[in-house]
MMTF fields as JSON, N, C-alpha, C and O atoms, coordinates in Angstrom:
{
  "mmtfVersion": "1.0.0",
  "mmtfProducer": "UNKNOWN",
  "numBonds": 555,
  "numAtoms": 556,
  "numGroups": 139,
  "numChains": 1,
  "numModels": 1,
  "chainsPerModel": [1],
  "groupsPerChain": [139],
  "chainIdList": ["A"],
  "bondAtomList": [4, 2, 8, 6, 12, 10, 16, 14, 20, 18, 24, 22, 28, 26, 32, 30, 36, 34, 40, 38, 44, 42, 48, 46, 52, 50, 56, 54, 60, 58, 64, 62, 68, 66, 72, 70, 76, 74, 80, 78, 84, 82, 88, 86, 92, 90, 96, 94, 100, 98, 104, 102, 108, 106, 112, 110, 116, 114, 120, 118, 124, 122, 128, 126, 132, 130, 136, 134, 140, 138, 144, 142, 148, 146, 152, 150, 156, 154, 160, 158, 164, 162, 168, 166, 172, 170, 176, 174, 180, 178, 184, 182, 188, 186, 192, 190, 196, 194, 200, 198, 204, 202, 208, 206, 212, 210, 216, 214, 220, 218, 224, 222, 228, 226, 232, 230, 236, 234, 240, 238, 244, 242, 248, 246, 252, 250, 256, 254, 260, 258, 264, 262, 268, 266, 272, 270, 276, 274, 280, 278, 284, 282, 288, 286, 292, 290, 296, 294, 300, 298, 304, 302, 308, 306, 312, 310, 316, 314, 320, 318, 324, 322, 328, 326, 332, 330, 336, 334, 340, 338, 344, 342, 348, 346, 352, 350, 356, 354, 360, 358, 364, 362, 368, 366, 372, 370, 376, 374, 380, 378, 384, 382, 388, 386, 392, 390, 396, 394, 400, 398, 404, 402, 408, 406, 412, 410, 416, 414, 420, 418, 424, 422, 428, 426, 432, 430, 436, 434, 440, 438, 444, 442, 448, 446, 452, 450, 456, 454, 460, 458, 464, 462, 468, 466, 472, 470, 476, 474, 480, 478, 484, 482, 488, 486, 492, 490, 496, 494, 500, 498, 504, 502, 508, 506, 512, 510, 516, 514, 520, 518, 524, 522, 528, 526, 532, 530, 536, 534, 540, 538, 544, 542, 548, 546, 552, 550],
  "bondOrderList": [1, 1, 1, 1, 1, 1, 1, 1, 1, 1, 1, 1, 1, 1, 1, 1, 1, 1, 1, 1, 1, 1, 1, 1, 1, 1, 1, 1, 1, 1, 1, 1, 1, 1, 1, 1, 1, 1, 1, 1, 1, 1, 1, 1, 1, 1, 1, 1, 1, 1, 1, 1, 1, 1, 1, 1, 1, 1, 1, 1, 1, 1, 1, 1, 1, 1, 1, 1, 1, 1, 1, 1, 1, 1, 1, 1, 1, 1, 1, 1, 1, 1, 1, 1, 1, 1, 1, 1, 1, 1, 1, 1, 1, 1, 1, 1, 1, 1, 1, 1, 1, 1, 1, 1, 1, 1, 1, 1, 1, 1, 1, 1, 1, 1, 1, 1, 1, 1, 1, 1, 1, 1, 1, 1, 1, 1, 1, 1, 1, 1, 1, 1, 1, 1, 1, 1, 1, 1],
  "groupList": [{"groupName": "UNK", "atomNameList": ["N", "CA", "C", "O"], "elementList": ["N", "C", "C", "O"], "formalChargeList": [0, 0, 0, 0], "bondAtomList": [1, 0, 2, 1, 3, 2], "bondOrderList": [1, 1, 2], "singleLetterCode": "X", "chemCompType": "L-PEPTIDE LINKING"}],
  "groupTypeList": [0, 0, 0, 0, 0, 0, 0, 0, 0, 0, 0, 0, 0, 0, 0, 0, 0, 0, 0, 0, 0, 0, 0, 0, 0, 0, 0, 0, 0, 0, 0, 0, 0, 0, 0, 0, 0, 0, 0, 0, 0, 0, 0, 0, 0, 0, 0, 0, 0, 0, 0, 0, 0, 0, 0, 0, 0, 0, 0, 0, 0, 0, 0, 0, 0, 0, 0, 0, 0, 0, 0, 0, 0, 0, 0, 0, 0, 0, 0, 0, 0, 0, 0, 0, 0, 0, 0, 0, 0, 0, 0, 0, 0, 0, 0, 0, 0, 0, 0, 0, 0, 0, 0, 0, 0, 0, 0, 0, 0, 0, 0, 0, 0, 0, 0, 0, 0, 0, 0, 0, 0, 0, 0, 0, 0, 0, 0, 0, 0, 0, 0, 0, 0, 0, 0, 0, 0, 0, 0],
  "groupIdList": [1, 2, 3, 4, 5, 6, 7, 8, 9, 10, 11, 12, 13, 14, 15, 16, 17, 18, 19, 20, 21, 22, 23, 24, 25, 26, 27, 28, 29, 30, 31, 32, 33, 34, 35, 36, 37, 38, 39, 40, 41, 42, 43, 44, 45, 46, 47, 48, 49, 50, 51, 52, 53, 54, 55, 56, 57, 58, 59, 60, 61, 62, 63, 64, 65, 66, 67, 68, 69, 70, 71, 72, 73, 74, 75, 76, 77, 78, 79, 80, 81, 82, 83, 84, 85, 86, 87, 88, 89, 90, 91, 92, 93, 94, 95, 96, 97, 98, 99, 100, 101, 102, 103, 104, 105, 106, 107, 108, 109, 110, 111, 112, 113, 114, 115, 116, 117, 118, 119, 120, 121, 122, 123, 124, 125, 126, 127, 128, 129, 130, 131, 132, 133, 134, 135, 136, 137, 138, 139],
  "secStructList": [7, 7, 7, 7, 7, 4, 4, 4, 7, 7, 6, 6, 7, 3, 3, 3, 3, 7, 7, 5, 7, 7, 2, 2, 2, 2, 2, 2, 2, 2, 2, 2, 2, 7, 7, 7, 7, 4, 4, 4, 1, 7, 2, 2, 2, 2, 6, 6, 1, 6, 6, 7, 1, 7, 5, 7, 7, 2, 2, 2, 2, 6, 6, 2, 2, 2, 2, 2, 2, 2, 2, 6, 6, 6, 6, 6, 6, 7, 3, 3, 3, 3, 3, 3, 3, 3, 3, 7, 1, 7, 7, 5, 6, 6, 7, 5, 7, 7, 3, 3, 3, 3, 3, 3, 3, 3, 3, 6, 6, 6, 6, 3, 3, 3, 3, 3, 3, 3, 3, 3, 7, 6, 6, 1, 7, 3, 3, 3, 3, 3, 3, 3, 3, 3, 3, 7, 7, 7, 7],
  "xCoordList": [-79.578, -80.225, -79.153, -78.336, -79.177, -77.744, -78.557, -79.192, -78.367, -79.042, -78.361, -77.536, -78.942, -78.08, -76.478, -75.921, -76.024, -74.366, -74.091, -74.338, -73.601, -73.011, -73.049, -73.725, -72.42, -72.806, -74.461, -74.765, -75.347, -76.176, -77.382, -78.517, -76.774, -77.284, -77.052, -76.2, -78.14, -77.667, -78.274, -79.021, -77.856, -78.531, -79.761, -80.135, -80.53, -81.803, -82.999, -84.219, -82.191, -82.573, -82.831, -81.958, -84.402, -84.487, -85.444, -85.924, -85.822, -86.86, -87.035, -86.198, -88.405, -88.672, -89.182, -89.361, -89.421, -89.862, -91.054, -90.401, -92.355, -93.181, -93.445, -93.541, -93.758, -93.903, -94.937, -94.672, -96.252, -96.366, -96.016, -96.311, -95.401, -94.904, -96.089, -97.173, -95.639, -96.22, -95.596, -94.432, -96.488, -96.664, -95.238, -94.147, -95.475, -94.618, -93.452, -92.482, -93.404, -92.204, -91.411, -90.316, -91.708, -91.213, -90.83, -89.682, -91.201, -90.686, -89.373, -88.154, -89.948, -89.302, -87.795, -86.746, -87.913, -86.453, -85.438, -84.23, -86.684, -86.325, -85.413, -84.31, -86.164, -84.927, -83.855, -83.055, -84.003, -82.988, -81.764, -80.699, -81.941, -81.047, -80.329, -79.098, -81.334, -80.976, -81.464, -81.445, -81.843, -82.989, -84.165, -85.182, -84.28, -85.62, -85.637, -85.86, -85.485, -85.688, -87.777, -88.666, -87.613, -88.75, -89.588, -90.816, -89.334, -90.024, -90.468, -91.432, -89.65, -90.356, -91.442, -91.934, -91.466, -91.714, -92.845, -93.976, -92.589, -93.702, -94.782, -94.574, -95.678, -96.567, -96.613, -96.312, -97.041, -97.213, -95.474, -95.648, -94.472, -93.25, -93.009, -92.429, -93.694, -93.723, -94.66, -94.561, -95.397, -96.964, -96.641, -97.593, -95.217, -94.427, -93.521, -92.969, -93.154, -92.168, -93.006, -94.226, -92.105, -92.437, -93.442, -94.48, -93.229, -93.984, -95.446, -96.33, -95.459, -96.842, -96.933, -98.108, -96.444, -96.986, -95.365, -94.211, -95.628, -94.323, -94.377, -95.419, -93.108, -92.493, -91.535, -90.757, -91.531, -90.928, -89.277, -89.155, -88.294, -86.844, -86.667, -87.417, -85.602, -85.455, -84.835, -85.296, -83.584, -82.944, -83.934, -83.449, -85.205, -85.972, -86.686, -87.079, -86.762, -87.401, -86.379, -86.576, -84.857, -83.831, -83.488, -82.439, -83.9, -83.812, -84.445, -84.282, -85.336, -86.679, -85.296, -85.155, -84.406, -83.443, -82.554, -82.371, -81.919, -81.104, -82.327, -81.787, -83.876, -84.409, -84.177, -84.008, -84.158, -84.192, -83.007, -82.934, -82.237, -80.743, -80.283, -79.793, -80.701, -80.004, -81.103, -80.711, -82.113, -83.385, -83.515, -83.494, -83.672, -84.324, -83.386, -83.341, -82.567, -81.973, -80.675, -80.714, -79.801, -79.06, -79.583, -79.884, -79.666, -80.403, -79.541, -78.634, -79.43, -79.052, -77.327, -76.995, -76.44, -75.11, -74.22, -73.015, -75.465, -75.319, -74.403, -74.986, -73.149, -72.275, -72.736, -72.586, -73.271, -73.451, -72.234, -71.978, -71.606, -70.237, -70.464, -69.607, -71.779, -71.888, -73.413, -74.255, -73.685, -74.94, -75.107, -74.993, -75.35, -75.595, -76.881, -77.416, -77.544, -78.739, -79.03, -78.24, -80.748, -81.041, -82.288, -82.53, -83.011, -84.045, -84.836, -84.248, -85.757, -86.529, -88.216, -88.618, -89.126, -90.036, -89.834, -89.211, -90.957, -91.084, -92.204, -93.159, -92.032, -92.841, -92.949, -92.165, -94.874, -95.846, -95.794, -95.414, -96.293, -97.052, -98.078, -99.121, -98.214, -99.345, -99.234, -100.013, -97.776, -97.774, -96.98, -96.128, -97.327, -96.623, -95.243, -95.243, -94.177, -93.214, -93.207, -93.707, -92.59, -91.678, -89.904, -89.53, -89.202, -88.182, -87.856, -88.449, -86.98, -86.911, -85.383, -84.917, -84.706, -83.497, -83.199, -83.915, -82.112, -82.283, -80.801, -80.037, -80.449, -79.101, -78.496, -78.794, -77.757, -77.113, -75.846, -75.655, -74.85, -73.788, -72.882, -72.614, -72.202, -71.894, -70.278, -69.681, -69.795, -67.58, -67.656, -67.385, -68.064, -67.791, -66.304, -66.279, -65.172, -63.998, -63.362, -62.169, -64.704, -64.481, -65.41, -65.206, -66.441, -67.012, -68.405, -69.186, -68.417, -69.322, -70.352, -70.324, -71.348, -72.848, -72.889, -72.562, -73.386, -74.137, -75.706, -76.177, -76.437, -77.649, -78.561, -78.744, -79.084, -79.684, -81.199, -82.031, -81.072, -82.033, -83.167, -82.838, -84.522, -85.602, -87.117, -87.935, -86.923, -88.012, -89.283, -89.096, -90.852, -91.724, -92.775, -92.921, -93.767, -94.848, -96.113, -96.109, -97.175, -98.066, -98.631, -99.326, -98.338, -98.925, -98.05, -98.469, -96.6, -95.913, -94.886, -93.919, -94.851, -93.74, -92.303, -92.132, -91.403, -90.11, -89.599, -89.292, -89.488, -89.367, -87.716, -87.173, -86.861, -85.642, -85.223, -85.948, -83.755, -83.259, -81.64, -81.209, -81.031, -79.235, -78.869, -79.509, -78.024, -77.382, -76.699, -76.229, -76.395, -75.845, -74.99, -75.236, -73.805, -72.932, -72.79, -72.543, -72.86, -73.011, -71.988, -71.767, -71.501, -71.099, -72.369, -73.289, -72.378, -73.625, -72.31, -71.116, -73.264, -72.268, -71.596, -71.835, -70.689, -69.907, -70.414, -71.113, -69.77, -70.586, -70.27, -70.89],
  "yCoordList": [-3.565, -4.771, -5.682, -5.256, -6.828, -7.796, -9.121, -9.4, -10.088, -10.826, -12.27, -12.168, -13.313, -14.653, -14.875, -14.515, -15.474, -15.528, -17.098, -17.801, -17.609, -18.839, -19.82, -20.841, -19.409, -20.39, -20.727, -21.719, -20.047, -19.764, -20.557, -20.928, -20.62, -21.627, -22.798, -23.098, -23.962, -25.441, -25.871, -25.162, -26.811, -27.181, -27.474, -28.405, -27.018, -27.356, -26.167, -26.204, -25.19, -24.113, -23.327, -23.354, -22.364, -21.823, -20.484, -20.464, -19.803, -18.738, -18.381, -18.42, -18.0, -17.355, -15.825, -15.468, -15.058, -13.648, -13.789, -14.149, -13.729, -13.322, -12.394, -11.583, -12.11, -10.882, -11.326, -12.366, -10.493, -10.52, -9.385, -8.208, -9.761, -8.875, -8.192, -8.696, -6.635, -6.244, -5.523, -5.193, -5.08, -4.315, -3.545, -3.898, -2.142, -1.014, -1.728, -1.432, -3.119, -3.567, -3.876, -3.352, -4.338, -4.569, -3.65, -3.883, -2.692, -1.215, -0.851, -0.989, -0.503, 0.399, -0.385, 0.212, -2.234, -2.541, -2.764, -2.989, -2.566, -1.438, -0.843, -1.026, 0.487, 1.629, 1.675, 2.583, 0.561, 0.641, -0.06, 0.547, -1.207, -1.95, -1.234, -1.201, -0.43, -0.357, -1.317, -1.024, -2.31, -3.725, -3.393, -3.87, -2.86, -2.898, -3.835, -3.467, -4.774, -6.113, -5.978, -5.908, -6.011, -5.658, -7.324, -7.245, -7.931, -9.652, -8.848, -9.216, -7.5, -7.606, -5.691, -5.162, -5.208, -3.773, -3.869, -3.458, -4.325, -4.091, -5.524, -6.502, -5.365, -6.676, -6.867, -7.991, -5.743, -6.282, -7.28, -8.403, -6.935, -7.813, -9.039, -10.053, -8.813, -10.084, -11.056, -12.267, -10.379, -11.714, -12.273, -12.8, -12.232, -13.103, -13.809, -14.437, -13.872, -14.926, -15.899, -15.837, -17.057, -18.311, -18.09, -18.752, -17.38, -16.569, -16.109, -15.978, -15.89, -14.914, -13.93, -13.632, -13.139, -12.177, -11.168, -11.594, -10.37, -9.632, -10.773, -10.983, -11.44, -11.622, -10.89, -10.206, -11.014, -10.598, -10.3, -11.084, -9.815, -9.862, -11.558, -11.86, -12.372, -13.379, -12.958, -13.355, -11.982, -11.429, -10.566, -10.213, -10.202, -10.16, -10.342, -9.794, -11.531, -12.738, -13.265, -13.558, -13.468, -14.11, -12.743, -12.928, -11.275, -10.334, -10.748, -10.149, -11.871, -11.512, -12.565, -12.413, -13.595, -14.338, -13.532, -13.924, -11.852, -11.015, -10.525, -10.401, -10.241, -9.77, -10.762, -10.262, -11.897, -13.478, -13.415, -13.888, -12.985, -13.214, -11.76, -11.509, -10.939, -9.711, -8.746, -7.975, -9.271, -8.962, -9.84, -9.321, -11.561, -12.339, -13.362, -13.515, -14.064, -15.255, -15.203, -15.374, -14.981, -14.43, -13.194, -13.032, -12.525, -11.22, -10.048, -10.284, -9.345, -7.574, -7.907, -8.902, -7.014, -7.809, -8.812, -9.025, -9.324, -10.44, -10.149, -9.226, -10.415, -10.252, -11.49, -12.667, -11.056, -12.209, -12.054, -11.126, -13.059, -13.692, -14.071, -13.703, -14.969, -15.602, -15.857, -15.899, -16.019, -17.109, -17.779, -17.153, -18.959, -19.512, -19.922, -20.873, -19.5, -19.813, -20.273, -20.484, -20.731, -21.663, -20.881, -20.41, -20.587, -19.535, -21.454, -22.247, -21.582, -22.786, -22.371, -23.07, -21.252, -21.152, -19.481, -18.866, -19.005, -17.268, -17.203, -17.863, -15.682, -15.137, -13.767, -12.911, -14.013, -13.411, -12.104, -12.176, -10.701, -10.115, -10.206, -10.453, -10.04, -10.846, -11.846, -12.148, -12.536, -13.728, -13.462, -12.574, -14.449, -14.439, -15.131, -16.21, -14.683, -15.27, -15.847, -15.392, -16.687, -17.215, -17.299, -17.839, -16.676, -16.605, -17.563, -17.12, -19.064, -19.912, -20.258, -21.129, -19.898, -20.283, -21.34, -21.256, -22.456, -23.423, -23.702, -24.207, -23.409, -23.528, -25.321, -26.357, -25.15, -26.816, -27.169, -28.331, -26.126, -25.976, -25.092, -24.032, -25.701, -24.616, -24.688, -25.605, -23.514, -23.656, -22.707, -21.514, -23.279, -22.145, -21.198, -20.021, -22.087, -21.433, -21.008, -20.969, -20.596, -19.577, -18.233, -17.165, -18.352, -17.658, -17.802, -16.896, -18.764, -19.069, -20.269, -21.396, -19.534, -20.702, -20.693, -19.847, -21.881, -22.307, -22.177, -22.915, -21.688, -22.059, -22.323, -21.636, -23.393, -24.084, -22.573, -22.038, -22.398, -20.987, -21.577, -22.059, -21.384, -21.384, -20.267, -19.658, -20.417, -19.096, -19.75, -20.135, -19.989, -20.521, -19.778, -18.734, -20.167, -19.283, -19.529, -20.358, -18.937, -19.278, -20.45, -20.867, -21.203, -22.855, -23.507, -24.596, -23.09, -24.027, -24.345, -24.92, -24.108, -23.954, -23.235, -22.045, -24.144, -23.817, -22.681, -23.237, -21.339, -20.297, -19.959, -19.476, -20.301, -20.272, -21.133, -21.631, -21.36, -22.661, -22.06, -21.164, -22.548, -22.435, -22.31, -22.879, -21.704, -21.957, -20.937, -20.49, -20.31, -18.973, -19.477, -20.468, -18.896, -18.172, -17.057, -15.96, -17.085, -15.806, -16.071, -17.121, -14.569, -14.043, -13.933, -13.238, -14.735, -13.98, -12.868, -12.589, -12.688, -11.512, -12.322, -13.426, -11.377, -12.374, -12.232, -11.318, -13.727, -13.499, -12.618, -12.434],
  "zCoordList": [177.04, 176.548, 175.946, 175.129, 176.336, 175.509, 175.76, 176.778, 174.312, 173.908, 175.007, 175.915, 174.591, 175.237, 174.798, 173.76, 175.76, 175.489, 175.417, 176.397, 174.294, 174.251, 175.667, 175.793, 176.372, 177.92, 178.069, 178.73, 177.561, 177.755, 176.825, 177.124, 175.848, 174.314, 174.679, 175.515, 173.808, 174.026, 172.245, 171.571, 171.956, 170.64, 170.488, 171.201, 169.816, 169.301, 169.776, 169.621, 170.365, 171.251, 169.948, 169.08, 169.675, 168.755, 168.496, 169.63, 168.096, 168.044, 166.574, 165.672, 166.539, 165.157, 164.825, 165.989, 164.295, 163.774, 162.694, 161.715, 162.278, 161.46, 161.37, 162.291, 159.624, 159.065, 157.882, 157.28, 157.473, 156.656, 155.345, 155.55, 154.042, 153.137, 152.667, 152.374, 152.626, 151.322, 150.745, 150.973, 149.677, 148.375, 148.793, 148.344, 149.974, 150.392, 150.503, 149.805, 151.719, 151.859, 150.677, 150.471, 150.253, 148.396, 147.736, 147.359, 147.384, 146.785, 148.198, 148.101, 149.078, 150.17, 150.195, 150.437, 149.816, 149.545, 148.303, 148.216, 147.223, 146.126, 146.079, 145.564, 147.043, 146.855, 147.956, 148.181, 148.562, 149.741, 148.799, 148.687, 148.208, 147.345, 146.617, 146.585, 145.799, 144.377, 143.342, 142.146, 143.734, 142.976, 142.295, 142.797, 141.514, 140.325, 139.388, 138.235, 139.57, 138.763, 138.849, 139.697, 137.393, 137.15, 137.778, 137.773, 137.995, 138.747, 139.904, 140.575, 140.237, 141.897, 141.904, 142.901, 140.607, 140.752, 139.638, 139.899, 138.598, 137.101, 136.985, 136.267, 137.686, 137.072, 135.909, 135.506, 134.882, 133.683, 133.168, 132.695, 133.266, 132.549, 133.511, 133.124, 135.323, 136.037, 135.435, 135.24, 135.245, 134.87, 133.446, 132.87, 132.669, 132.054, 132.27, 131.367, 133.533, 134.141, 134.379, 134.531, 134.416, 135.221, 136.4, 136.417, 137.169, 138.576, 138.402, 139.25, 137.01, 137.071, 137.376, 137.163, 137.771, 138.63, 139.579, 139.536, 140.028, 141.097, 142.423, 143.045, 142.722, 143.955, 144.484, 143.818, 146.064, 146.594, 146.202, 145.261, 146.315, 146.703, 147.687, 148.616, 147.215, 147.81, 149.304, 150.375, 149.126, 150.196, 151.134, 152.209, 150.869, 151.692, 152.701, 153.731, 151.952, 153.218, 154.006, 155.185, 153.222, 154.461, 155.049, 155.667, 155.184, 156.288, 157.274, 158.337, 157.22, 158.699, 159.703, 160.916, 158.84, 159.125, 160.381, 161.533, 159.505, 160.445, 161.743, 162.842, 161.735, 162.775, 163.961, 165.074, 163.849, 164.403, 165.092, 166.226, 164.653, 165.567, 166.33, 167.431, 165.166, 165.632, 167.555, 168.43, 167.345, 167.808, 169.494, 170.61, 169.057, 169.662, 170.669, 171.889, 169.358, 169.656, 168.571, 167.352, 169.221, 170.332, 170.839, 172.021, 170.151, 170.553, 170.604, 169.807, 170.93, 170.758, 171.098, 171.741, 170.614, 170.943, 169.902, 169.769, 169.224, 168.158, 167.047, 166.478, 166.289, 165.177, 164.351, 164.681, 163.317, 161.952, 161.043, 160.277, 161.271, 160.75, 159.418, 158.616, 158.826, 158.007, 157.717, 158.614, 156.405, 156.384, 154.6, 153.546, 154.779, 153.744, 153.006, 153.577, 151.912, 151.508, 150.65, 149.73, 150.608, 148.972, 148.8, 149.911, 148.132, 147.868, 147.252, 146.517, 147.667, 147.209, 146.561, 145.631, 147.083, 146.399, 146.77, 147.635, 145.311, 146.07, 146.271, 145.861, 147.481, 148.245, 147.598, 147.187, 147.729, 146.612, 147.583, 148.752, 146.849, 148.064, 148.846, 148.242, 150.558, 150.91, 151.816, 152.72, 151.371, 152.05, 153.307, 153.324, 154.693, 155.966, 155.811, 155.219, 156.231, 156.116, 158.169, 159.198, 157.916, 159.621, 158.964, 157.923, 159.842, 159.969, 161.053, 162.037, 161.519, 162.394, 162.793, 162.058, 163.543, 163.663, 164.788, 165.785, 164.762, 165.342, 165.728, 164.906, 166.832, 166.904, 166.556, 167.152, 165.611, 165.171, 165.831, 166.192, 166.038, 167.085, 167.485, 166.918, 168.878, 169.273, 169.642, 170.207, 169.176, 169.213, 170.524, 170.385, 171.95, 172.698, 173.089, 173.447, 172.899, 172.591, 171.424, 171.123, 170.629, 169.379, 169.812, 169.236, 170.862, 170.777, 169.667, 169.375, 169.334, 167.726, 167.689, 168.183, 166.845, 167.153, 165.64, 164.807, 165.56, 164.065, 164.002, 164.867, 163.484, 163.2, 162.083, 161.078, 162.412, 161.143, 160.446, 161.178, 159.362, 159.588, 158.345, 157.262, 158.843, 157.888, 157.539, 158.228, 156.452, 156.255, 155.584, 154.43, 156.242, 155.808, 155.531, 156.167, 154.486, 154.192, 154.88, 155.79, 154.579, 155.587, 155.568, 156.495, 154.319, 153.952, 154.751, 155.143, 155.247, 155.822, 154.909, 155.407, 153.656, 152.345, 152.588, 152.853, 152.449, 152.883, 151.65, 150.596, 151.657, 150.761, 150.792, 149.798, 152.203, 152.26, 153.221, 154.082, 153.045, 154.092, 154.27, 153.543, 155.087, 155.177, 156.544, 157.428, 156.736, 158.0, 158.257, 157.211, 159.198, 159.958, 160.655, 161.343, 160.623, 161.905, 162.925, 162.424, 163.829, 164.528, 166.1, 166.703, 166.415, 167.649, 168.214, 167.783, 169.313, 170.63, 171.727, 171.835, 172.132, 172.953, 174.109, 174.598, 174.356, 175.453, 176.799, 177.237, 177.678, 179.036, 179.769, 180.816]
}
């Protein structure tokens, strides 16, 4: 299985991944982290934040980001070089995330794509934003 190869990409070319979070997913990346920030494990000390309540891990939701490339577009083959992010609202448990990547450009004699990357909730609420670098596999 080997994903698309740079020759193969054009700009504005894009795919997305949905997931909805829960409860398990949240713990289960917990203990994968090492992250017990009580915002994402103890309601009672969450439902004193700003938040109200337990949200998600921010780096959570920009994972559905790595399914998107590593998975789809580019797809299997794929080296993530880079990615840059802004965490803009959080994601509750419950909520659908879209993971959306959008290729912005392309260094074909680097071997290297840019992509514009967004993570939305099910209202359509931009929850993460930034931009990726990635190896697609070669032709």
């Amino acid at each position: 299985m080997k994903g698309i190869t740079i020759s193969e990409m054009k700009v504005g070319d894009s795919a997305s991944f949905t997931k909805t979070v829960s409860e398990h997913d949240v713990y289960t990346f917990a203990g994968l982290s090492g992250d017990f920030n009580p915002a994402h494990v103890n309601e009672q000390t969450a439902s004193l934040t700003p938040f109200g309540g337990r949200i998600a891990h921010g780096i959570l939701s920009a994972g559905l980001i790595s399914a998107v490339l590593g998975m789809q577009f580019p797809g299997p083959g794929t080296i993530y070089l880079g990615q840059e992010l802004k965490f803009t609202k959080p994601v509750r448990f419950g909520d659908t995330v879209t993971a959306t990547c959008t290729v912005s450009e392309l260094l074909p004699e680097k071997n290297i794509a840019k992509l514009d990357t967004i993570c939305t909730n099910q209202r359509g609420e931009v929850v993460v934003k930034g931009m990726a670098t990635v190896m697609p596999p070669k032709d």
